[in-house]
Amino acid sequence: MTLNICTSLLLLFLGNSVWTRTVRQVYDDLDPEHWSHYTSECPRECFCPPSFPNALYCDNKGLKEIPAIPARIWYLYLQNNLIETISEKPFVNATHLRWINLNKNKITNSGIESGVLSKMKRLLYLFLEDNELEEVPAPLPVGLEQLRLARNKISRIPEGVFSNLENLTMLDLHHNSLLDSALQSDTFQGLNNLMQLNIAKNSLKKMPLSLPANTLQLFLDNNSIEVIPENYFSAIPKVTFLRLNYNKLSDDGIPPNGFNVSSILDLQLSHNQLTKIPPINAHLEHLHLDHNRIKSVNGTQICPVSIAVEDDYGFYGNIPRLRYLRLDGNEIQPPIPLDVMICFRLLQAVVI
């Protein structure tokens, strides 16, 4: 199980660089006699590296419009410009696009021509961070694997906008203006292969409902969440990394065994209002509880297995797997009680 999770995460985070590097290697030995052809097609505002002819670099050029994109382009870099609109005309010949980076522009929803994105049938990665979007753009290319919309002004998610995005593995909506009302029970319907969902830095007061069952990473930092519903994580049985830092969670807002979930390996609950350590699972490896209101730690109470001090754990697989515990910013006085160290024998670091 752990091996499968690690493999999936490597694909999610490293896939971009590996793919790009592979394409670069293919063209490293491009015959110089073809360079002039690629240069003549290159928009004068942009840079077309002869050793990487599938890429077009138009970033940091002060552009207000998207130039005509040559047919050969797979990777398009348009970040850090003044672009306000995405129209169909520049993309008429660009039918092979896989990657578009439009971060840090001035794009609004009204500036996106109707249907222009969904016509990019081969697009896998769409970056629209740091723009002026007020809702998730629609319709989207059905083959998308990553959609990054962080740091916009998004307060609305159109109904059914994700329903056909079965290949999407990462959705980043952090640092927007989403309220609980924007996340309906069917908002994420259709995202059958989603692995990472980032809704941090919004205005949520409740945990989002009906998340995709395959979610591995759920980031909800910097909201105003007060309560974890009973059996919430049974609907996302594969969740491995859970971040709820900077919320308003108290002891009363966490049901008994709310975080006692075998799939969770990394649990972050920093900067909340907890006065005690919630029950955890023996599989948990990293626990962040810094800057809460915890006054003491009782190893016997928090140990996820009921074994007396004198008992022998025997085989390694039977002992709690906690390796990192952060407790600084609370009211706990060192040293760490002996029973904590006896329970969590794999601990490599304790911050207090």
GROMACS .gro file of C-alpha atoms in nm:
model
  352
    1MET     CA    1   0.000   0.000   0.000
    2THR     CA    2   0.275   0.246   0.102
    3LEU     CA    3   0.473   0.163  -0.213
    4ASN     CA    4   0.170   0.233  -0.433
    5ILE     CA    5   0.108   0.567  -0.262
    6CYS     CA    6   0.471   0.674  -0.298
    7THR     CA    7   0.470   0.576  -0.665
    8SER     CA    8   0.155   0.777  -0.729
    9LEU     CA    9   0.293   1.083  -0.554
   10LEU     CA   10   0.617   1.066  -0.750
   11LEU     CA   11   0.417   1.059  -1.071
   12LEU     CA   12   0.208   1.355  -0.955
   13PHE     CA   13   0.497   1.581  -0.853
   14LEU     CA   14   0.779   1.469  -1.076
   15GLY     CA   15   0.588   1.384  -1.392
   16ASN     CA   16   0.618   1.733  -1.534
   17SER     CA   17   0.997   1.755  -1.505
   18VAL     CA   18   1.057   1.398  -1.623
   19TRP     CA   19   0.834   1.445  -1.926
   20THR     CA   20   0.991   1.777  -2.020
   21ARG     CA   21   1.343   1.640  -1.971
   22THR     CA   22   1.264   1.341  -2.194
   23VAL     CA   23   1.143   1.566  -2.473
   24ARG     CA   24   1.452   1.780  -2.438
   25GLN     CA   25   1.674   1.476  -2.477
   26VAL     CA   26   1.495   1.379  -2.796
   27TYR     CA   27   1.582   1.712  -2.955
   28ASP     CA   28   1.925   1.773  -2.808
   29ASP     CA   29   2.087   1.645  -3.128
   30LEU     CA   30   1.859   1.825  -3.369
   31ASP     CA   31   2.025   1.884  -3.705
   32PRO     CA   32   2.130   2.254  -3.724
   33GLU     CA   33   1.999   2.277  -4.083
   34HIS     CA   34   1.645   2.270  -3.940
   35TRP     CA   35   1.707   2.558  -3.701
   36SER     CA   36   1.629   2.831  -3.952
   37HIS     CA   37   1.290   2.676  -4.023
   38TYR     CA   38   1.193   2.680  -3.654
   39THR     CA   39   1.326   3.035  -3.611
   40SER     CA   40   1.120   3.168  -3.903
   41GLU     CA   41   0.800   3.035  -3.744
   42CYS     CA   42   0.880   3.182  -3.406
   43PRO     CA   43   0.673   3.489  -3.306
   44ARG     CA   44   0.905   3.788  -3.288
   45GLU     CA   45   0.801   3.859  -2.928
   46CYS     CA   46   0.905   3.512  -2.813
   47PHE     CA   47   1.202   3.279  -2.792
   48CYS     CA   48   1.213   2.941  -2.968
   49PRO     CA   49   1.510   2.735  -2.850
   50PRO     CA   50   1.644   2.530  -3.145
   51SER     CA   51   1.730   2.242  -2.911
   52PHE     CA   52   1.371   2.225  -2.785
   53PRO     CA   53   1.151   2.304  -3.088
   54ASN     CA   54   0.826   2.201  -2.919
   55ALA     CA   55   0.855   2.484  -2.667
   56LEU     CA   56   0.766   2.852  -2.706
   57TYR     CA   57   0.885   3.100  -2.444
   58CYS     CA   58   0.687   3.425  -2.436
   59ASP     CA   59   0.716   3.493  -2.063
   60ASN     CA   60   0.815   3.827  -1.911
   61LYS     CA   61   0.768   4.016  -2.239
   62GLY     CA   62   0.502   4.270  -2.139
   63LEU     CA   63   0.258   4.110  -2.385
   64LYS     CA   64  -0.103   4.226  -2.387
   65GLU     CA   65  -0.215   3.964  -2.637
   66ILE     CA   66  -0.127   3.604  -2.712
   67PRO     CA   67   0.076   3.579  -3.036
   68ALA     CA   68   0.002   3.324  -3.310
   69ILE     CA   69   0.121   2.984  -3.186
   70PRO     CA   70   0.303   2.760  -3.439
   71ALA     CA   71   0.157   2.415  -3.504
   72ARG     CA   72   0.461   2.231  -3.365
   73ILE     CA   73   0.430   2.375  -3.013
   74TRP     CA   74   0.355   2.147  -2.719
   75TYR     CA   75   0.476   2.367  -2.433
   76LEU     CA   76   0.367   2.730  -2.418
   77TYR     CA   77   0.504   2.973  -2.158
   78LEU     CA   78   0.312   3.302  -2.130
   79GLN     CA   79   0.350   3.381  -1.761
   80ASN     CA   80   0.432   3.725  -1.622
   81ASN     CA   81   0.268   3.935  -1.891
   82LEU     CA   82  -0.028   4.174  -1.920
   83ILE     CA   83  -0.259   3.942  -2.115
   84GLU     CA   84  -0.630   4.004  -2.056
   85THR     CA   85  -0.794   3.771  -2.307
   86ILE     CA   86  -0.773   3.415  -2.438
   87SER     CA   87  -0.923   3.404  -2.786
   88GLU     CA   88  -0.939   3.125  -3.041
   89LYS     CA   89  -0.743   3.300  -3.317
   90PRO     CA   90  -0.385   3.252  -3.180
   91PHE     CA   91  -0.448   2.880  -3.132
   92VAL     CA   92  -0.593   2.793  -3.473
   93ASN     CA   93  -0.282   2.597  -3.577
   94ALA     CA   94  -0.174   2.490  -3.229
   95THR     CA   95  -0.354   2.157  -3.216
   96HIS     CA   96  -0.081   1.971  -3.027
   97LEU     CA   97  -0.061   2.182  -2.711
   98ARG     CA   98   0.004   1.983  -2.394
   99TRP     CA   99   0.108   2.256  -2.152
  100ILE     CA  100   0.004   2.622  -2.115
  101ASN     CA  101   0.139   2.851  -1.844
  102LEU     CA  102  -0.061   3.175  -1.818
  103ASN     CA  103   0.023   3.255  -1.456
  104LYS     CA  104   0.052   3.618  -1.348
  105ASN     CA  105  -0.152   3.791  -1.614
  106LYS     CA  106  -0.476   3.991  -1.605
  107ILE     CA  107  -0.720   3.733  -1.742
  108THR     CA  108  -1.086   3.758  -1.641
  109ASN     CA  109  -1.369   3.517  -1.713
  110SER     CA  110  -1.521   3.760  -1.961
  111GLY     CA  111  -1.185   3.770  -2.140
  112ILE     CA  112  -1.193   3.396  -2.217
  113GLU     CA  113  -1.367   3.334  -2.548
  114SER     CA  114  -1.646   3.080  -2.519
  115GLY     CA  115  -1.525   2.725  -2.590
  116VAL     CA  116  -1.163   2.820  -2.660
  117LEU     CA  117  -1.020   2.603  -2.382
  118SER     CA  118  -1.232   2.295  -2.448
  119LYS     CA  119  -1.114   2.294  -2.811
  120MET     CA  120  -0.759   2.220  -2.694
  121LYS     CA  121  -0.818   1.846  -2.710
  122ARG     CA  122  -0.463   1.740  -2.618
  123LEU     CA  123  -0.403   1.986  -2.335
  124LEU     CA  124  -0.288   1.817  -2.013
  125TYR     CA  125  -0.162   2.104  -1.796
  126LEU     CA  126  -0.334   2.442  -1.760
  127PHE     CA  127  -0.186   2.704  -1.528
  128LEU     CA  128  -0.395   3.018  -1.464
  129GLU     CA  129  -0.264   3.124  -1.124
  130ASP     CA  130  -0.244   3.491  -1.019
  131ASN     CA  131  -0.506   3.624  -1.257
  132GLU     CA  132  -0.843   3.793  -1.203
  133LEU     CA  133  -1.083   3.501  -1.246
  134GLU     CA  134  -1.403   3.512  -1.041
  135GLU     CA  135  -1.514   3.159  -1.122
  136VAL     CA  136  -1.364   2.838  -1.255
  137PRO     CA  137  -1.349   2.878  -1.636
  138ALA     CA  138  -1.574   2.649  -1.838
  139PRO     CA  139  -1.585   2.438  -2.042
  140LEU     CA  140  -1.241   2.282  -1.990
  141PRO     CA  141  -1.041   2.033  -2.201
  142VAL     CA  142  -1.158   1.682  -2.113
  143GLY     CA  143  -0.802   1.542  -2.109
  144LEU     CA  144  -0.666   1.778  -1.841
  145GLU     CA  145  -0.441   1.622  -1.577
  146GLN     CA  146  -0.355   1.934  -1.378
  147LEU     CA  147  -0.555   2.253  -1.328
  148ARG     CA  148  -0.394   2.531  -1.125
  149LEU     CA  149  -0.615   2.829  -1.036
  150ALA     CA  150  -0.451   2.957  -0.717
  151ARG     CA  151  -0.453   3.324  -0.616
  152ASN     CA  152  -0.748   3.444  -0.820
  153LYS     CA  153  -1.080   3.584  -0.698
  154ILE     CA  154  -1.281   3.268  -0.751
  155SER     CA  155  -1.602   3.253  -0.548
  156ARG     CA  156  -1.808   3.036  -0.779
  157ILE     CA  157  -1.768   2.690  -0.934
  158PRO     CA  158  -2.012   2.641  -1.224
  159GLU     CA  159  -2.229   2.333  -1.203
  160GLY     CA  160  -2.080   2.034  -1.382
  161VAL     CA  161  -1.752   2.209  -1.471
  162PHE     CA  162  -1.550   1.907  -1.353
  163SER     CA  163  -1.793   1.634  -1.455
  164ASN     CA  164  -1.597   1.520  -1.763
  165LEU     CA  165  -1.244   1.562  -1.625
  166GLU     CA  166  -1.181   1.195  -1.550
  167ASN     CA  167  -0.803   1.231  -1.604
  168LEU     CA  168  -0.755   1.523  -1.364
  169THR     CA  169  -0.511   1.427  -1.087
  170MET     CA  170  -0.445   1.769  -0.933
  171LEU     CA  171  -0.681   2.061  -0.868
  172ASP     CA  172  -0.539   2.371  -0.701
  173LEU     CA  173  -0.791   2.634  -0.586
  174HIS     CA  174  -0.599   2.775  -0.293
  175HIS     CA  175  -0.600   3.145  -0.204
  176ASN     CA  176  -0.936   3.232  -0.358
  177SER     CA  177  -1.272   3.348  -0.217
  178LEU     CA  178  -1.464   3.022  -0.187
  179LEU     CA  179  -1.743   2.997   0.071
  180ASP     CA  180  -1.912   2.677   0.185
  181SER     CA  181  -2.201   2.754  -0.048
  182ALA     CA  182  -1.969   2.727  -0.349
  183LEU     CA  183  -1.897   2.360  -0.275
  184GLN     CA  184  -2.211   2.158  -0.341
  185SER     CA  185  -2.250   1.782  -0.299
  186ASP     CA  186  -2.189   1.730  -0.672
  187THR     CA  187  -1.917   1.991  -0.726
  188PHE     CA  188  -1.636   1.736  -0.758
  189GLN     CA  189  -1.844   1.471  -0.929
  190GLY     CA  190  -1.657   1.309  -1.218
  191LEU     CA  191  -1.306   1.361  -1.078
  192ASN     CA  192  -1.253   0.988  -1.046
  193ASN     CA  193  -0.872   1.003  -1.056
  194LEU     CA  194  -0.811   1.316  -0.849
  195MET     CA  195  -0.514   1.270  -0.616
  196GLN     CA  196  -0.446   1.618  -0.482
  197LEU     CA  197  -0.707   1.879  -0.385
  198ASN     CA  198  -0.589   2.214  -0.250
  199ILE     CA  199  -0.858   2.447  -0.111
  200ALA     CA  200  -0.634   2.622   0.141
  201LYS     CA  201  -0.667   2.996   0.209
  202ASN     CA  202  -1.035   3.033   0.130
  203SER     CA  203  -1.332   3.115   0.355
  204LEU     CA  204  -1.462   2.769   0.440
  205LYS     CA  205  -1.626   2.701   0.777
  206LYS     CA  206  -1.709   2.337   0.705
  207MET     CA  207  -1.526   2.040   0.561
  208PRO     CA  208  -1.612   2.003   0.189
  209LEU     CA  209  -1.856   1.723   0.111
  210SER     CA  210  -1.848   1.442  -0.144
  211LEU     CA  211  -1.479   1.453  -0.225
  212PRO     CA  212  -1.340   1.211  -0.486
  213ALA     CA  213  -1.276   0.871  -0.330
  214ASN     CA  214  -0.920   0.852  -0.469
  215THR     CA  215  -0.801   1.171  -0.299
  216LEU     CA  216  -0.454   1.121  -0.150
  217GLN     CA  217  -0.369   1.477  -0.048
  218LEU     CA  218  -0.620   1.721   0.101
  219PHE     CA  219  -0.502   2.072   0.187
  220LEU     CA  220  -0.745   2.290   0.387
  221ASP     CA  221  -0.507   2.523   0.570
  222ASN     CA  222  -0.605   2.882   0.651
  223ASN     CA  223  -0.981   2.848   0.654
  224SER     CA  224  -1.223   2.878   0.947
  225ILE     CA  225  -1.317   2.511   0.989
  226GLU     CA  226  -1.448   2.425   1.336
  227VAL     CA  227  -1.585   2.071   1.307
  228ILE     CA  228  -1.483   1.739   1.151
  229PRO     CA  229  -1.803   1.541   1.073
  230GLU     CA  230  -1.838   1.189   1.213
  231ASN     CA  231  -1.677   0.927   0.985
  232TYR     CA  232  -1.575   1.201   0.742
  233PHE     CA  233  -1.267   1.017   0.613
  234SER     CA  234  -1.449   0.694   0.537
  235ALA     CA  235  -1.559   0.859   0.210
  236ILE     CA  236  -1.195   0.922   0.113
  237PRO     CA  237  -1.032   0.600   0.231
  238LYS     CA  238  -0.700   0.665   0.055
  239VAL     CA  239  -0.624   1.006   0.204
  240THR     CA  240  -0.258   1.008   0.309
  241PHE     CA  241  -0.161   1.373   0.362
  242LEU     CA  242  -0.407   1.592   0.552
  243ARG     CA  243  -0.339   1.959   0.627
  244LEU     CA  244  -0.573   2.157   0.852
  245ASN     CA  245  -0.330   2.416   0.986
  246TYR     CA  246  -0.462   2.761   1.078
  247ASN     CA  247  -0.827   2.671   1.134
  248LYS     CA  248  -1.056   2.687   1.440
  249LEU     CA  249  -1.062   2.324   1.548
  250SER     CA  250  -1.123   2.257   1.916
  251ASP     CA  251  -1.146   1.932   2.110
  252ASP     CA  252  -1.527   1.941   2.083
  253GLY     CA  253  -1.506   1.976   1.705
  254ILE     CA  254  -1.326   1.645   1.658
  255PRO     CA  255  -1.535   1.327   1.699
  256PRO     CA  256  -1.391   1.030   1.892
  257ASN     CA  257  -1.132   0.863   1.670
  258GLY     CA  258  -1.191   1.130   1.408
  259PHE     CA  259  -0.826   1.116   1.300
  260ASN     CA  260  -0.775   0.751   1.389
  261VAL     CA  261  -0.756   0.662   1.021
  262SER     CA  262  -0.511   0.400   0.897
  263SER     CA  263  -0.448   0.566   0.560
  264ILE     CA  264  -0.328   0.898   0.706
  265LEU     CA  265   0.052   0.915   0.725
  266ASP     CA  266   0.097   1.292   0.763
  267LEU     CA  267  -0.145   1.492   0.981
  268GLN     CA  268  -0.103   1.866   1.028
  269LEU     CA  269  -0.319   2.044   1.287
  270SER     CA  270  -0.094   2.338   1.373
  271HIS     CA  271  -0.238   2.673   1.485
  272ASN     CA  272  -0.577   2.550   1.604
  273GLN     CA  273  -0.744   2.551   1.948
  274LEU     CA  274  -0.678   2.197   2.070
  275THR     CA  275  -0.606   2.136   2.440
  276LYS     CA  276  -0.520   1.768   2.402
  277ILE     CA  277  -0.374   1.534   2.144
  278PRO     CA  278  -0.654   1.363   1.950
  279PRO     CA  279  -0.648   0.982   1.911
  280ILE     CA  280  -0.424   0.878   1.623
  281ASN     CA  281  -0.363   0.561   1.427
  282ALA     CA  282  -0.056   0.342   1.462
  283HIS     CA  283   0.025   0.399   1.093
  284LEU     CA  284   0.068   0.777   1.136
  285GLU     CA  285   0.427   0.890   1.069
  286HIS     CA  286   0.420   1.271   1.100
  287LEU     CA  287   0.208   1.471   1.345
  288HIS     CA  288   0.208   1.852   1.362
  289LEU     CA  289   0.032   1.998   1.668
  290ASP     CA  290   0.237   2.311   1.727
  291HIS     CA  291   0.073   2.635   1.839
  292ASN     CA  292  -0.236   2.493   2.000
  293ARG     CA  293  -0.335   2.504   2.371
  294ILE     CA  294  -0.200   2.167   2.481
  295LYS     CA  295  -0.067   2.169   2.839
  296SER     CA  296   0.057   1.815   2.885
  297VAL     CA  297   0.131   1.488   2.705
  298ASN     CA  298   0.038   1.150   2.848
  299GLY     CA  299   0.201   0.867   2.655
  300THR     CA  300  -0.036   0.605   2.794
  301GLN     CA  301  -0.340   0.801   2.674
  302ILE     CA  302  -0.217   0.892   2.328
  303CYS     CA  303  -0.047   0.563   2.242
  304PRO     CA  304  -0.247   0.401   1.960
  305VAL     CA  305  -0.175   0.050   2.093
  306SER     CA  306  -0.252  -0.073   2.444
  307ILE     CA  307   0.082  -0.213   2.556
  308ALA     CA  308   0.227  -0.183   2.906
  309VAL     CA  309   0.572  -0.035   2.960
  310GLU     CA  310   0.726  -0.373   3.025
  311ASP     CA  311   0.574  -0.541   2.716
  312ASP     CA  312   0.794  -0.636   2.426
  313TYR     CA  313   0.671  -0.506   2.091
  314GLY     CA  314   0.840  -0.786   1.905
  315PHE     CA  315   0.825  -0.752   1.528
  316TYR     CA  316   0.870  -0.395   1.404
  317GLY     CA  317   0.540  -0.398   1.216
  318ASN     CA  318   0.344  -0.409   1.544
  319ILE     CA  319   0.471  -0.082   1.688
  320PRO     CA  320   0.341   0.272   1.619
  321ARG     CA  321   0.516   0.427   1.321
  322LEU     CA  322   0.527   0.788   1.439
  323ARG     CA  323   0.863   0.938   1.341
  324TYR     CA  324   0.809   1.312   1.374
  325LEU     CA  325   0.614   1.494   1.647
  326ARG     CA  326   0.587   1.870   1.668
  327LEU     CA  327   0.447   2.025   1.987
  328ASP     CA  328   0.617   2.365   2.015
  329GLY     CA  329   0.403   2.672   2.071
  330ASN     CA  330   0.189   2.496   2.332
  331GLU     CA  331   0.209   2.505   2.713
  332ILE     CA  332   0.404   2.182   2.748
  333GLN     CA  333   0.714   2.184   2.964
  334PRO     CA  334   1.006   1.954   2.876
  335PRO     CA  335   1.119   1.686   2.912
  336ILE     CA  336   0.903   1.454   2.707
  337PRO     CA  337   0.750   1.188   2.936
  338LEU     CA  338   0.920   0.850   2.924
  339ASP     CA  339   0.598   0.670   2.834
  340VAL     CA  340   0.577   0.872   2.511
  341MET     CA  341   0.921   0.751   2.407
  342ILE     CA  342   0.840   0.394   2.505
  343CYS     CA  343   0.522   0.398   2.294
  344PHE     CA  344   0.667   0.568   1.989
  345ARG     CA  345   0.996   0.385   1.955
  346LEU     CA  346   1.053   0.496   1.596
  347LEU     CA  347   1.049   0.867   1.684
  348GLN     CA  348   1.338   1.047   1.518
  349ALA     CA  349   1.245   1.406   1.609
  350VAL     CA  350   1.032   1.571   1.875
  351VAL     CA  351   0.995   1.950   1.871
  352ILE     CA  352   0.873   2.097   2.200
   0.00000   0.00000   0.00000
